[in-house]
Amino acid sequence: MFTLDKIKNYFNGSSETTDNDNVINIEKPFVPKNGNVYWIVEQNGSVYIKTWRNKTADLNYYLAKNCFKTCAEAQNKAEEVVKRYKDILKTDR
């Protein structure tokens, strides 16, 4: 089972990895602390502010790469997040 602490520990390692002598910079994701505000994108592209409460919903937004430090960052990623929602919800029924 993944817990927020396990996820944090995973990302608290090196911010760089190597691939055949090439250095790849990997930006560490934003992980709010309990009580911090963060921004999400809804399925329709609207951006909302939330407060991190260490709840399942918070972790789900984080794991879905839908957890942003600023409103501007969420707005910049809105199209990408909406596309992920649409891809996930596609069915062949």
CSV table of N, CA and C in Angstrom, one decimal, residues 19-61:
chain,number,residue,atom,x,y,z
A,19,ASP,N,21.2,8.3,-17.6
A,19,ASP,CA,20.8,7.3,-18.7
A,19,ASP,C,21.9,7.3,-19.7
A,20,ASN,N,22.7,6.3,-19.7
A,20,ASN,CA,23.8,6.2,-20.7
A,20,ASN,C,24.7,7.5,-20.7
A,21,ASP,N,25.2,7.9,-19.5
A,21,ASP,CA,26.0,9.1,-19.3
A,21,ASP,C,25.3,10.4,-19.6
A,22,ASN,N,24.0,10.4,-19.9
A,22,ASN,CA,23.3,11.6,-20.0
A,22,ASN,C,22.6,11.9,-18.7
A,23,VAL,N,22.6,13.2,-18.3
A,23,VAL,CA,22.0,13.5,-17.1
A,23,VAL,C,20.6,14.0,-17.4
A,24,ILE,N,19.6,13.5,-16.7
A,24,ILE,CA,18.2,13.9,-16.9
A,24,ILE,C,17.7,14.6,-15.6
A,25,ASN,N,17.4,15.8,-15.7
A,25,ASN,CA,16.9,16.6,-14.6
A,25,ASN,C,15.4,16.2,-14.4
A,26,ILE,N,15.1,15.8,-13.2
A,26,ILE,CA,13.7,15.5,-12.9
A,26,ILE,C,13.2,16.4,-11.8
A,27,GLU,N,12.2,17.2,-12.1
A,27,GLU,CA,11.7,18.2,-11.2
A,27,GLU,C,10.8,17.4,-10.1
A,28,LYS,N,11.1,17.6,-8.9
A,28,LYS,CA,10.4,17.0,-7.8
A,28,LYS,C,9.0,17.6,-7.8
A,29,PRO,N,8.0,16.7,-7.6
A,29,PRO,CA,6.6,17.2,-7.6
A,29,PRO,C,6.3,18.0,-6.3
A,30,PHE,N,5.3,18.8,-6.4
A,30,PHE,CA,4.8,19.6,-5.3
A,30,PHE,C,4.0,18.6,-4.4
A,31,VAL,N,4.4,18.5,-3.1
A,31,VAL,CA,3.6,17.7,-2.2
A,31,VAL,C,3.2,18.6,-1.0
A,32,PRO,N,1.9,18.9,-1.0
A,32,PRO,CA,1.5,19.8,0.1
A,32,PRO,C,1.6,19.1,1.5
A,33,LYS,N,1.7,19.9,2.5
A,33,LYS,CA,1.6,19.4,3.9
A,33,LYS,C,0.2,19.6,4.4
A,34,ASN,N,-0.1,18.9,5.5
A,34,ASN,CA,-1.4,19.0,6.1
A,34,ASN,C,-1.7,20.5,6.4
A,35,GLY,N,-2.8,21.0,5.9
A,35,GLY,CA,-3.2,22.4,6.1
A,35,GLY,C,-2.9,23.3,5.0
A,36,ASN,N,-1.9,22.9,4.1
A,36,ASN,CA,-1.5,23.7,2.9
A,36,ASN,C,-2.6,23.7,1.9
A,37,VAL,N,-2.7,24.9,1.2
A,37,VAL,CA,-3.6,24.9,0.0
A,37,VAL,C,-2.9,24.4,-1.2
A,38,TYR,N,-3.7,23.9,-2.1
A,38,TYR,CA,-3.2,23.5,-3.4
A,38,TYR,C,-4.4,23.7,-4.4
A,39,TRP,N,-4.1,23.5,-5.7
A,39,TRP,CA,-5.0,23.8,-6.8
A,39,TRP,C,-5.2,22.6,-7.6
A,40,ILE,N,-6.5,22.3,-8.0
A,40,ILE,CA,-6.8,21.2,-8.9
A,40,ILE,C,-7.5,21.7,-10.1
A,41,VAL,N,-7.6,20.8,-11.1
A,41,VAL,CA,-8.4,21.1,-12.3
A,41,VAL,C,-9.5,20.0,-12.4
A,42,GLU,N,-10.7,20.5,-12.5
A,42,GLU,CA,-11.9,19.6,-12.6
A,42,GLU,C,-12.0,19.1,-14.1
A,43,GLN,N,-12.9,18.1,-14.3
A,43,GLN,CA,-13.1,17.5,-15.6
A,43,GLN,C,-13.5,18.5,-16.7
A,44,ASN,N,-14.1,19.6,-16.3
A,44,ASN,CA,-14.6,20.6,-17.3
A,44,ASN,C,-13.5,21.7,-17.5
A,45,GLY,N,-12.4,21.6,-16.8
A,45,GLY,CA,-11.3,22.6,-17.0
A,45,GLY,C,-11.3,23.7,-15.9
A,46,SER,N,-12.3,23.7,-15.1
A,46,SER,CA,-12.3,24.7,-14.0
A,46,SER,C,-11.2,24.4,-13.0
A,47,VAL,N,-10.7,25.5,-12.5
A,47,VAL,CA,-9.6,25.4,-11.5
A,47,VAL,C,-10.2,25.8,-10.1
A,48,TYR,N,-9.9,24.9,-9.1
A,48,TYR,CA,-10.4,25.1,-7.7
A,48,TYR,C,-9.2,25.0,-6.7
A,49,ILE,N,-9.4,25.8,-5.6
A,49,ILE,CA,-8.4,25.7,-4.5
A,49,ILE,C,-9.0,24.7,-3.5
A,50,LYS,N,-8.0,23.9,-3.0
A,50,LYS,CA,-8.4,22.9,-1.9
A,50,LYS,C,-7.4,23.1,-0.8
A,51,THR,N,-7.7,22.5,0.3
A,51,THR,CA,-6.9,22.4,1.5
A,51,THR,C,-6.5,21.0,1.7
A,52,TRP,N,-5.2,20.7,1.8
A,52,TRP,CA,-4.7,19.3,2.0
A,52,TRP,C,-5.0,18.9,3.4
A,53,ARG,N,-5.7,17.8,3.6
A,53,ARG,CA,-6.1,17.3,4.9
A,53,ARG,C,-5.7,15.8,5.1
A,54,ASN,N,-4.7,15.4,4.3
A,54,ASN,CA,-4.3,14.0,4.4
A,54,ASN,C,-5.4,13.0,4.2
A,55,LYS,N,-6.3,13.3,3.3
A,55,LYS,CA,-7.5,12.4,3.1
A,55,LYS,C,-7.2,11.7,1.7
A,56,THR,N,-8.0,10.7,1.5
A,56,THR,CA,-7.9,9.9,0.3
A,56,THR,C,-8.1,10.8,-0.9
A,57,ALA,N,-9.0,11.7,-0.9
A,57,ALA,CA,-9.2,12.6,-2.1
A,57,ALA,C,-8.0,13.4,-2.4
A,58,ASP,N,-7.3,13.9,-1.3
A,58,ASP,CA,-6.1,14.6,-1.6
A,58,ASP,C,-5.0,13.7,-2.2
A,59,LEU,N,-4.9,12.5,-1.7
A,59,LEU,CA,-3.9,11.6,-2.3
A,59,LEU,C,-4.2,11.2,-3.7
A,60,ASN,N,-5.5,11.1,-4.0
A,60,ASN,CA,-6.0,10.8,-5.4
A,60,ASN,C,-5.6,11.9,-6.3
A,61,TYR,N,-5.9,13.1,-5.9
A,61,TYR,CA,-5.5,14.3,-6.8
A,61,TYR,C,-4.0,14.2,-7.1
